[in-house]
Amino acid sequence: MSDKTVASSAESFEIGDLRITLSGVIALLKMNRPEKLNAMGSRFWGDMREALARLENDGRTRVLVITGSGDKAFSAGGDIASFGEMKTMTQRREYQANVMDTFIALENSRLPVIAAVNGYALGGGCELTLACDVVIASDRAVFGMPESALGLVPGFGVLRAPSVIGRQMTKMMVMAGERLDAHQALQCGLVQRVVVHEQLMSEARNMATKIAENSPLAHAVGKKLINRGIDRAEFDYSVEALTVLQSSEDAAEGVRAFLEKRKPQFPDPGAAS
Ligand code: COA
């Protein structure tokens, strides 16, 4: 057991900011940092993989439901405040690989994973939904991939979203930072079902129960076949490209602007060097 596990019991355990509750064959994982809109800190990625591995190996869990704590957010994405802690290309590359490995682990998990989106799903929060198998959204959910305002790109999102919502819709979200409300997300296929906020978790549980009644073996095979299409080389390219972007002056300005609560000022590309 990792030293990051702070509490453990037969029915629930916590790993860092993740709270996992087991009820029968369904596991509920809550991202639990509501005061920062469940932003994903540097520990988040490894913690998520550890939680997933524990659930895959517990011999009981058949479906995982992921949601966010609090009223406002599923997750507002990577913890922007922590980006400045990475000083070298090696640290940035390790971070990007860590992020990508987590999305891949979710996508490749033998467990069916349902995202129950209770509010903002921005950046990594939106990418997380793209790595899940079914997305159910509260009518208060908001989806976006606003990383270009930080001089960045959602590394997994740009690979996976085009096959889910189309290339141009992906570009609109990635380039303009355009946000989609729950119904717009439903219309373009980012979400499979929208329910009134108060019914989100019961709807997610109903879906989980339906899935859990069917064959785990068939789910594992079905997922693999449905998710085919992005090869490891593309993931690796994305990690490299993001490492370079994250080292740019644009990214430094984007992070500064977020922390200073102002609009970023990006220079013309020709003026950069
Ligand atoms: N990383 C780190 N902290 C974040 C965060 C993130 N991605 N998103 C929100 N927070 C923090 C805020 O800094 C704030 O902290 P503070 O109270 O200590 O100042 C707190 O969470 C609440 O957020 P706030 O911005 O005050 O709420 P809001 O309702 O005004 O705006 C959002 C909500 C989601 C629109 C806004 O927080 C936002 O744009 N977040 C960044 C989204 C993003 O760019 N994600 C991609 C990251 S790569």
mmCIF file of C-alpha atoms and ligand atoms in Angstrom:
data_model
loop_
_atom_site.group_PDB
_atom_site.id
_atom_site.type_symbol
_atom_site.label_atom_id
_atom_site.label_comp_id
_atom_site.label_asym_id
_atom_site.label_seq_id
_atom_site.Cartn_x
_atom_site.Cartn_y
_atom_site.Cartn_z
ATOM 1 C CA MET A 1 0.000 0.000 0.000
ATOM 2 C CA SER A 2 1.303 3.457 -0.882
ATOM 3 C CA ASP A 3 2.225 5.931 1.844
ATOM 4 C CA LYS A 4 -0.133 8.331 0.079
ATOM 5 C CA THR A 5 -3.083 6.262 1.251
ATOM 6 C CA VAL A 6 -4.281 8.167 4.269
ATOM 7 C CA ALA A 7 -7.261 6.125 5.320
ATOM 8 C CA SER A 8 -8.581 2.689 4.528
ATOM 9 C CA SER A 9 -11.577 0.540 5.401
ATOM 10 C CA ALA A 10 -13.491 -2.303 3.813
ATOM 11 C CA GLU A 11 -15.885 0.046 2.052
ATOM 12 C CA SER A 12 -13.932 3.188 1.327
ATOM 13 C CA PHE A 13 -10.434 4.528 1.038
ATOM 14 C CA GLU A 14 -8.641 7.742 0.150
ATOM 15 C CA ILE A 15 -5.567 8.302 -1.939
ATOM 16 C CA GLY A 16 -4.456 11.925 -1.828
ATOM 17 C CA ASP A 17 -7.414 14.011 -2.997
ATOM 18 C CA LEU A 18 -9.317 10.982 -4.311
ATOM 19 C CA ARG A 19 -12.061 9.431 -2.207
ATOM 20 C CA ILE A 20 -13.205 5.987 -3.311
ATOM 21 C CA THR A 21 -16.349 4.304 -2.011
ATOM 22 C CA LEU A 22 -17.189 0.716 -2.823
ATOM 23 C CA SER A 23 -20.794 -0.351 -2.840
ATOM 24 C CA GLY A 24 -21.302 -3.853 -4.133
ATOM 25 C CA VAL A 25 -19.870 -4.125 -7.623
ATOM 26 C CA ILE A 26 -19.852 -0.358 -8.218
ATOM 27 C CA ALA A 27 -17.014 1.929 -7.138
ATOM 28 C CA LEU A 28 -17.498 5.690 -6.846
ATOM 29 C CA LEU A 29 -14.372 7.836 -7.140
ATOM 30 C CA LYS A 30 -14.696 11.482 -6.104
ATOM 31 C CA MET A 31 -12.095 14.077 -6.966
ATOM 32 C CA ASN A 32 -12.082 15.869 -3.644
ATOM 33 C CA ARG A 33 -10.503 19.302 -3.764
ATOM 34 C CA PRO A 34 -13.589 21.473 -4.117
ATOM 35 C CA GLU A 35 -11.932 24.707 -2.918
ATOM 36 C CA LYS A 36 -9.742 24.567 -6.060
ATOM 37 C CA LEU A 37 -12.551 23.241 -8.268
ATOM 38 C CA ASN A 38 -10.945 19.771 -8.075
ATOM 39 C CA ALA A 39 -7.901 20.984 -10.012
ATOM 40 C CA MET A 40 -5.502 18.119 -10.626
ATOM 41 C CA GLY A 41 -2.304 18.631 -8.621
ATOM 42 C CA SER A 42 1.013 16.951 -9.361
ATOM 43 C CA ARG A 43 0.080 13.893 -7.236
ATOM 44 C CA PHE A 44 -3.301 13.477 -8.905
ATOM 45 C CA TRP A 45 -2.095 11.482 -11.897
ATOM 46 C CA GLY A 46 -0.238 8.775 -9.996
ATOM 47 C CA ASP A 47 -2.979 8.661 -7.378
ATOM 48 C CA MET A 48 -5.609 8.079 -10.050
ATOM 49 C CA ARG A 49 -3.602 5.204 -11.557
ATOM 50 C CA GLU A 50 -3.100 3.711 -8.101
ATOM 51 C CA ALA A 51 -6.834 3.918 -7.332
ATOM 52 C CA LEU A 52 -7.648 2.359 -10.686
ATOM 53 C CA ALA A 53 -5.184 -0.500 -10.145
ATOM 54 C CA ARG A 54 -6.639 -1.199 -6.698
ATOM 55 C CA LEU A 55 -10.151 -1.353 -8.110
ATOM 56 C CA GLU A 56 -9.101 -3.521 -11.039
ATOM 57 C CA ASN A 57 -7.472 -5.955 -8.621
ATOM 58 C CA ASP A 58 -10.016 -6.006 -5.806
ATOM 59 C CA GLY A 59 -11.901 -8.877 -7.454
ATOM 60 C CA ARG A 60 -15.258 -7.241 -6.823
ATOM 61 C CA THR A 61 -15.564 -3.951 -8.694
ATOM 62 C CA ARG A 62 -17.271 -4.210 -12.063
ATOM 63 C CA VAL A 63 -17.907 -0.557 -12.902
ATOM 64 C CA LEU A 64 -16.252 2.694 -11.849
ATOM 65 C CA VAL A 65 -18.097 6.022 -11.619
ATOM 66 C CA ILE A 66 -15.990 9.204 -11.456
ATOM 67 C CA THR A 67 -17.357 12.530 -10.245
ATOM 68 C CA GLY A 68 -16.239 15.743 -8.543
ATOM 69 C CA SER A 69 -16.828 17.063 -5.018
ATOM 70 C CA GLY A 70 -18.761 20.234 -4.419
ATOM 71 C CA ASP A 71 -21.405 22.025 -6.397
ATOM 72 C CA LYS A 72 -19.289 23.763 -8.967
ATOM 73 C CA ALA A 73 -16.862 21.443 -10.677
ATOM 74 C CA PHE A 74 -16.140 17.992 -11.971
ATOM 75 C CA SER A 75 -12.590 19.278 -12.439
ATOM 76 C CA ALA A 76 -11.140 22.579 -13.681
ATOM 77 C CA GLY A 77 -8.137 20.661 -15.037
ATOM 78 C CA GLY A 78 -4.421 20.586 -14.327
ATOM 79 C CA ASP A 79 -3.328 22.665 -11.333
ATOM 80 C CA ILE A 80 -2.038 25.785 -13.071
ATOM 81 C CA ALA A 81 -0.452 27.093 -9.877
ATOM 82 C CA SER A 82 1.812 24.030 -9.768
ATOM 83 C CA PHE A 83 3.087 24.412 -13.355
ATOM 84 C CA GLY A 84 5.748 26.891 -12.233
ATOM 85 C CA GLU A 85 7.303 24.223 -9.982
ATOM 86 C CA MET A 86 8.625 22.465 -13.091
ATOM 87 C CA LYS A 87 11.964 24.065 -13.878
ATOM 88 C CA THR A 88 13.563 21.718 -16.409
ATOM 89 C CA MET A 89 12.585 19.997 -19.670
ATOM 90 C CA THR A 90 13.042 16.661 -17.906
ATOM 91 C CA GLN A 91 10.549 17.599 -15.192
ATOM 92 C CA ARG A 92 8.076 18.844 -17.799
ATOM 93 C CA ARG A 93 8.494 15.689 -19.897
ATOM 94 C CA GLU A 94 7.942 13.511 -16.814
ATOM 95 C CA TYR A 95 4.822 15.505 -15.974
ATOM 96 C CA GLN A 96 3.378 15.246 -19.479
ATOM 97 C CA ALA A 97 4.107 11.501 -19.615
ATOM 98 C CA ASN A 98 2.502 11.093 -16.195
ATOM 99 C CA VAL A 99 -0.647 12.890 -17.393
ATOM 100 C CA MET A 100 -0.834 10.925 -20.628
ATOM 101 C CA ASP A 101 -0.219 7.582 -18.875
ATOM 102 C CA THR A 102 -3.190 8.290 -16.613
ATOM 103 C CA PHE A 103 -5.609 8.987 -19.457
ATOM 104 C CA ILE A 104 -4.334 5.889 -21.258
ATOM 105 C CA ALA A 105 -4.700 3.779 -18.091
ATOM 106 C CA LEU A 106 -8.334 4.864 -17.794
ATOM 107 C CA GLU A 107 -9.027 4.288 -21.438
ATOM 108 C CA ASN A 108 -7.337 0.884 -21.355
ATOM 109 C CA SER A 109 -8.808 -0.209 -18.032
ATOM 110 C CA ARG A 110 -10.731 -3.446 -18.197
ATOM 111 C CA LEU A 111 -13.341 -1.715 -16.009
ATOM 112 C CA PRO A 112 -16.099 0.272 -17.683
ATOM 113 C CA VAL A 113 -15.767 3.872 -16.453
ATOM 114 C CA ILE A 114 -18.655 6.359 -16.268
ATOM 115 C CA ALA A 115 -18.019 10.091 -15.881
ATOM 116 C CA ALA A 116 -20.775 11.778 -13.862
ATOM 117 C CA VAL A 117 -20.079 15.418 -14.698
ATOM 118 C CA ASN A 118 -21.436 17.684 -11.973
ATOM 119 C CA GLY A 119 -20.105 21.085 -13.112
ATOM 120 C CA TYR A 120 -17.040 22.511 -14.864
ATOM 121 C CA ALA A 121 -15.120 19.926 -16.877
ATOM 122 C CA LEU A 122 -12.299 22.074 -18.211
ATOM 123 C CA GLY A 123 -8.883 21.169 -19.570
ATOM 124 C CA GLY A 124 -7.808 17.906 -17.951
ATOM 125 C CA GLY A 125 -11.347 17.591 -16.553
ATOM 126 C CA CYS A 126 -12.746 17.514 -20.078
ATOM 127 C CA GLU A 127 -9.967 15.179 -21.227
ATOM 128 C CA LEU A 128 -10.804 12.867 -18.338
ATOM 129 C CA THR A 129 -14.360 12.568 -19.670
ATOM 130 C CA LEU A 130 -12.911 11.696 -23.089
ATOM 131 C CA ALA A 131 -10.994 8.836 -21.474
ATOM 132 C CA CYS A 132 -14.182 7.466 -19.871
ATOM 133 C CA ASP A 133 -16.567 5.068 -21.573
ATOM 134 C CA VAL A 134 -19.873 6.826 -20.934
ATOM 135 C CA VAL A 135 -20.431 10.464 -19.961
ATOM 136 C CA ILE A 136 -23.524 11.531 -18.038
ATOM 137 C CA ALA A 137 -23.847 15.236 -17.368
ATOM 138 C CA SER A 138 -25.797 17.378 -14.962
ATOM 139 C CA ASP A 139 -27.675 20.185 -16.702
ATOM 140 C CA ARG A 140 -25.192 22.479 -14.926
ATOM 141 C CA ALA A 141 -22.125 20.900 -16.567
ATOM 142 C CA VAL A 142 -19.805 23.012 -18.711
ATOM 143 C CA PHE A 143 -17.139 21.543 -20.979
ATOM 144 C CA GLY A 144 -14.073 23.284 -22.336
ATOM 145 C CA MET A 145 -10.435 22.868 -23.332
ATOM 146 C CA PRO A 146 -9.112 26.398 -22.698
ATOM 147 C CA GLU A 147 -5.385 25.552 -22.552
ATOM 148 C CA SER A 148 -4.447 27.838 -25.458
ATOM 149 C CA ALA A 149 -5.034 30.775 -23.098
ATOM 150 C CA LEU A 150 -2.136 29.265 -21.136
ATOM 151 C CA GLY A 151 0.023 28.772 -24.241
ATOM 152 C CA LEU A 152 -0.755 25.037 -24.028
ATOM 153 C CA VAL A 153 -2.758 22.321 -25.763
ATOM 154 C CA PRO A 154 -4.794 19.517 -24.151
ATOM 155 C CA GLY A 155 -2.407 16.723 -25.151
ATOM 156 C CA PHE A 156 -4.838 13.795 -24.843
ATOM 157 C CA GLY A 157 -7.875 15.854 -25.862
ATOM 158 C CA VAL A 158 -6.456 16.848 -29.240
ATOM 159 C CA LEU A 159 -5.833 13.199 -30.042
ATOM 160 C CA ARG A 160 -9.107 11.742 -28.799
ATOM 161 C CA ALA A 161 -11.711 14.519 -29.258
ATOM 162 C CA PRO A 162 -11.665 14.636 -33.093
ATOM 163 C CA SER A 163 -13.039 11.091 -33.296
ATOM 164 C CA VAL A 164 -15.699 11.904 -30.694
ATOM 165 C CA ILE A 165 -16.912 15.409 -31.620
ATOM 166 C CA GLY A 166 -15.242 16.016 -34.998
ATOM 167 C CA ARG A 167 -12.145 17.924 -36.024
ATOM 168 C CA GLN A 168 -13.692 21.352 -36.385
ATOM 169 C CA MET A 169 -15.630 21.229 -33.129
ATOM 170 C CA THR A 170 -12.376 20.176 -31.456
ATOM 171 C CA LYS A 171 -10.576 23.102 -33.078
ATOM 172 C CA MET A 172 -13.261 25.542 -31.967
ATOM 173 C CA MET A 173 -12.877 24.347 -28.393
ATOM 174 C CA VAL A 174 -9.072 24.203 -28.502
ATOM 175 C CA MET A 175 -8.406 27.396 -30.455
ATOM 176 C CA ALA A 176 -11.202 29.690 -29.241
ATOM 177 C CA GLY A 177 -11.477 28.070 -25.813
ATOM 178 C CA GLU A 178 -15.188 27.840 -26.598
ATOM 179 C CA ARG A 179 -17.169 26.246 -23.773
ATOM 180 C CA LEU A 180 -20.122 23.909 -24.325
ATOM 181 C CA ASP A 181 -23.059 23.637 -21.962
ATOM 182 C CA ALA A 182 -24.454 20.181 -21.213
ATOM 183 C CA HIS A 183 -26.991 20.239 -24.060
ATOM 184 C CA GLN A 184 -24.446 21.425 -26.623
ATOM 185 C CA ALA A 185 -22.111 18.695 -25.398
ATOM 186 C CA LEU A 186 -24.909 16.151 -25.826
ATOM 187 C CA GLN A 187 -25.594 17.383 -29.337
ATOM 188 C CA CYS A 188 -22.000 16.923 -30.471
ATOM 189 C CA GLY A 189 -21.466 13.561 -28.781
ATOM 190 C CA LEU A 190 -19.203 14.597 -25.916
ATOM 191 C CA VAL A 191 -21.986 13.526 -23.556
ATOM 192 C CA GLN A 192 -24.422 10.642 -23.863
ATOM 193 C CA ARG A 193 -27.110 11.754 -21.407
ATOM 194 C CA VAL A 194 -28.070 14.993 -19.637
ATOM 195 C CA VAL A 195 -30.143 14.940 -16.447
ATOM 196 C CA VAL A 196 -31.284 17.541 -13.957
ATOM 197 C CA HIS A 197 -28.498 18.188 -11.481
ATOM 198 C CA GLU A 198 -30.196 16.474 -8.539
ATOM 199 C CA GLN A 199 -30.584 13.224 -10.502
ATOM 200 C CA LEU A 200 -26.997 12.981 -11.705
ATOM 201 C CA MET A 201 -25.734 10.378 -9.280
ATOM 202 C CA SER A 202 -28.846 8.191 -9.388
ATOM 203 C CA GLU A 203 -28.698 8.204 -13.184
ATOM 204 C CA ALA A 204 -24.988 7.316 -13.070
ATOM 205 C CA ARG A 205 -25.715 4.490 -10.621
ATOM 206 C CA ASN A 206 -28.526 3.155 -12.811
ATOM 207 C CA MET A 207 -26.218 3.124 -15.817
ATOM 208 C CA ALA A 208 -23.476 1.477 -13.751
ATOM 209 C CA THR A 209 -25.912 -1.196 -12.542
ATOM 210 C CA LYS A 210 -27.012 -1.966 -16.094
ATOM 211 C CA ILE A 211 -23.416 -2.307 -17.229
ATOM 212 C CA ALA A 212 -22.484 -4.387 -14.181
ATOM 213 C CA GLU A 213 -25.179 -6.935 -14.989
ATOM 214 C CA ASN A 214 -23.455 -7.745 -18.282
ATOM 215 C CA SER A 215 -20.294 -9.709 -18.978
ATOM 216 C CA PRO A 216 -17.043 -8.166 -17.659
ATOM 217 C CA LEU A 217 -15.131 -10.207 -20.218
ATOM 218 C CA ALA A 218 -17.229 -8.807 -23.064
ATOM 219 C CA HIS A 219 -16.722 -5.269 -21.705
ATOM 220 C CA ALA A 220 -12.945 -5.684 -21.645
ATOM 221 C CA VAL A 221 -12.848 -6.952 -25.233
ATOM 222 C CA GLY A 222 -15.422 -4.419 -26.456
ATOM 223 C CA LYS A 223 -13.528 -1.485 -24.948
ATOM 224 C CA LYS A 224 -10.288 -2.533 -26.560
ATOM 225 C CA LEU A 225 -11.849 -2.786 -29.990
ATOM 226 C CA ILE A 226 -13.904 0.415 -29.740
ATOM 227 C CA ASN A 227 -10.958 2.467 -28.437
ATOM 228 C CA ARG A 228 -8.493 1.386 -31.110
ATOM 229 C CA GLY A 229 -7.139 4.115 -33.350
ATOM 230 C CA ILE A 230 -4.455 6.099 -31.521
ATOM 231 C CA ASP A 231 -1.074 4.441 -31.494
ATOM 232 C CA ARG A 232 1.681 4.843 -28.930
ATOM 233 C CA ALA A 233 3.791 6.963 -31.310
ATOM 234 C CA GLU A 234 1.079 9.636 -31.382
ATOM 235 C CA PHE A 235 0.875 9.677 -27.591
ATOM 236 C CA ASP A 236 4.658 9.979 -27.410
ATOM 237 C CA TYR A 237 4.652 12.810 -29.962
ATOM 238 C CA SER A 238 2.007 14.618 -27.935
ATOM 239 C CA VAL A 239 4.135 14.305 -24.770
ATOM 240 C CA GLU A 240 7.166 15.760 -26.583
ATOM 241 C CA ALA A 241 5.179 18.586 -28.184
ATOM 242 C CA LEU A 242 3.593 19.512 -24.847
ATOM 243 C CA THR A 243 6.991 19.445 -23.146
ATOM 244 C CA VAL A 244 8.266 22.007 -25.648
ATOM 245 C CA LEU A 245 5.117 24.138 -25.393
ATOM 246 C CA GLN A 246 5.249 24.093 -21.618
ATOM 247 C CA SER A 247 8.801 25.449 -21.800
ATOM 248 C CA SER A 248 7.787 28.386 -24.026
ATOM 249 C CA GLU A 249 7.505 32.045 -23.077
ATOM 250 C CA ASP A 250 3.814 31.844 -24.111
ATOM 251 C CA ALA A 251 3.186 29.209 -21.441
ATOM 252 C CA ALA A 252 5.062 31.254 -18.842
ATOM 253 C CA GLU A 253 2.915 34.291 -19.721
ATOM 254 C CA GLY A 254 -0.299 32.202 -19.721
ATOM 255 C CA VAL A 255 0.380 30.818 -16.230
ATOM 256 C CA ARG A 256 1.409 34.262 -14.892
ATOM 257 C CA ALA A 257 -1.762 35.802 -16.321
ATOM 258 C CA PHE A 258 -3.989 33.130 -14.721
ATOM 259 C CA LEU A 259 -2.361 33.604 -11.331
ATOM 260 C CA GLU A 260 -2.570 37.390 -11.643
ATOM 261 C CA LYS A 261 -6.210 37.082 -12.777
ATOM 262 C CA ARG A 262 -5.669 39.042 -16.006
ATOM 263 C CA LYS A 263 -5.789 38.351 -19.755
ATOM 264 C CA PRO A 264 -2.536 36.955 -21.207
ATOM 265 C CA GLN A 265 -0.544 39.001 -23.746
ATOM 266 C CA PHE A 266 1.076 36.693 -26.300
ATOM 267 C CA PRO A 267 3.716 38.122 -28.683
ATOM 268 C CA ASP A 268 3.561 37.539 -32.459
ATOM 269 C CA PRO A 269 5.270 34.217 -33.307
ATOM 270 C CA GLY A 270 7.931 36.074 -35.346
ATOM 271 C CA ALA A 271 8.844 38.201 -32.346
ATOM 272 C CA ALA A 272 9.359 35.214 -30.049
ATOM 273 C CA SER A 273 13.057 34.520 -30.641
HETATM 274 N N1 COA B 1 -5.579 25.207 -11.420
HETATM 275 C C1 COA B 1 -5.348 25.759 -10.209
HETATM 276 N N2 COA B 1 -6.275 26.429 -9.511
HETATM 277 C C2 COA B 1 -7.488 26.541 -10.078
HETATM 278 C C3 COA B 1 -7.812 26.002 -11.320
HETATM 279 C C4 COA B 1 -6.791 25.299 -12.011
HETATM 280 N N3 COA B 1 -6.993 24.715 -13.190
HETATM 281 N N4 COA B 1 -9.082 26.295 -11.618
HETATM 282 C C5 COA B 1 -9.571 26.992 -10.572
HETATM 283 N N5 COA B 1 -8.599 27.142 -9.642
HETATM 284 C C6 COA B 1 -8.701 27.822 -8.351
HETATM 285 C C7 COA B 1 -8.715 29.341 -8.521
HETATM 286 O O1 COA B 1 -7.398 29.855 -8.646
HETATM 287 C C8 COA B 1 -9.395 29.754 -7.232
HETATM 288 O O2 COA B 1 -8.450 29.678 -6.196
HETATM 289 P P1 COA B 1 -8.408 30.889 -5.100
HETATM 290 O O3 COA B 1 -9.780 30.851 -4.463
HETATM 291 O O4 COA B 1 -7.311 30.475 -4.168
HETATM 292 O O5 COA B 1 -8.140 32.153 -5.882
HETATM 293 C C9 COA B 1 -10.410 28.625 -6.990
HETATM 294 O O6 COA B 1 -9.946 27.499 -7.734
HETATM 295 C C10 COA B 1 -11.801 28.966 -7.468
HETATM 296 O O7 COA B 1 -11.714 29.343 -8.827
HETATM 297 P P2 COA B 1 -12.227 30.769 -9.401
HETATM 298 O O8 COA B 1 -11.443 31.066 -10.641
HETATM 299 O O9 COA B 1 -12.194 31.790 -8.327
HETATM 300 O O10 COA B 1 -13.751 30.424 -9.735
HETATM 301 P P3 COA B 1 -14.648 31.100 -10.855
HETATM 302 O O11 COA B 1 -16.021 30.587 -10.621
HETATM 303 O O12 COA B 1 -14.438 32.574 -10.882
HETATM 304 O O13 COA B 1 -14.108 30.520 -12.256
HETATM 305 C C11 COA B 1 -13.339 28.787 -13.752
HETATM 306 C C12 COA B 1 -14.200 29.159 -12.522
HETATM 307 C C13 COA B 1 -13.345 27.269 -13.859
HETATM 308 C C14 COA B 1 -13.941 29.408 -15.022
HETATM 309 C C15 COA B 1 -11.899 29.321 -13.554
HETATM 310 O O14 COA B 1 -11.444 28.886 -12.292
HETATM 311 C C16 COA B 1 -10.907 28.854 -14.589
HETATM 312 O O15 COA B 1 -10.883 29.363 -15.694
HETATM 313 N N6 COA B 1 -10.050 27.872 -14.225
HETATM 314 C C17 COA B 1 -8.997 27.415 -15.089
HETATM 315 C C18 COA B 1 -9.508 26.445 -16.114
HETATM 316 C C19 COA B 1 -8.383 26.009 -17.030
HETATM 317 O O16 COA B 1 -7.736 26.809 -17.702
HETATM 318 N N7 COA B 1 -8.118 24.692 -17.059
HETATM 319 C C20 COA B 1 -7.048 24.127 -17.825
HETATM 320 C C21 COA B 1 -5.830 23.995 -16.989
HETATM 321 S S1 COA B 1 -4.456 23.297 -17.886
#
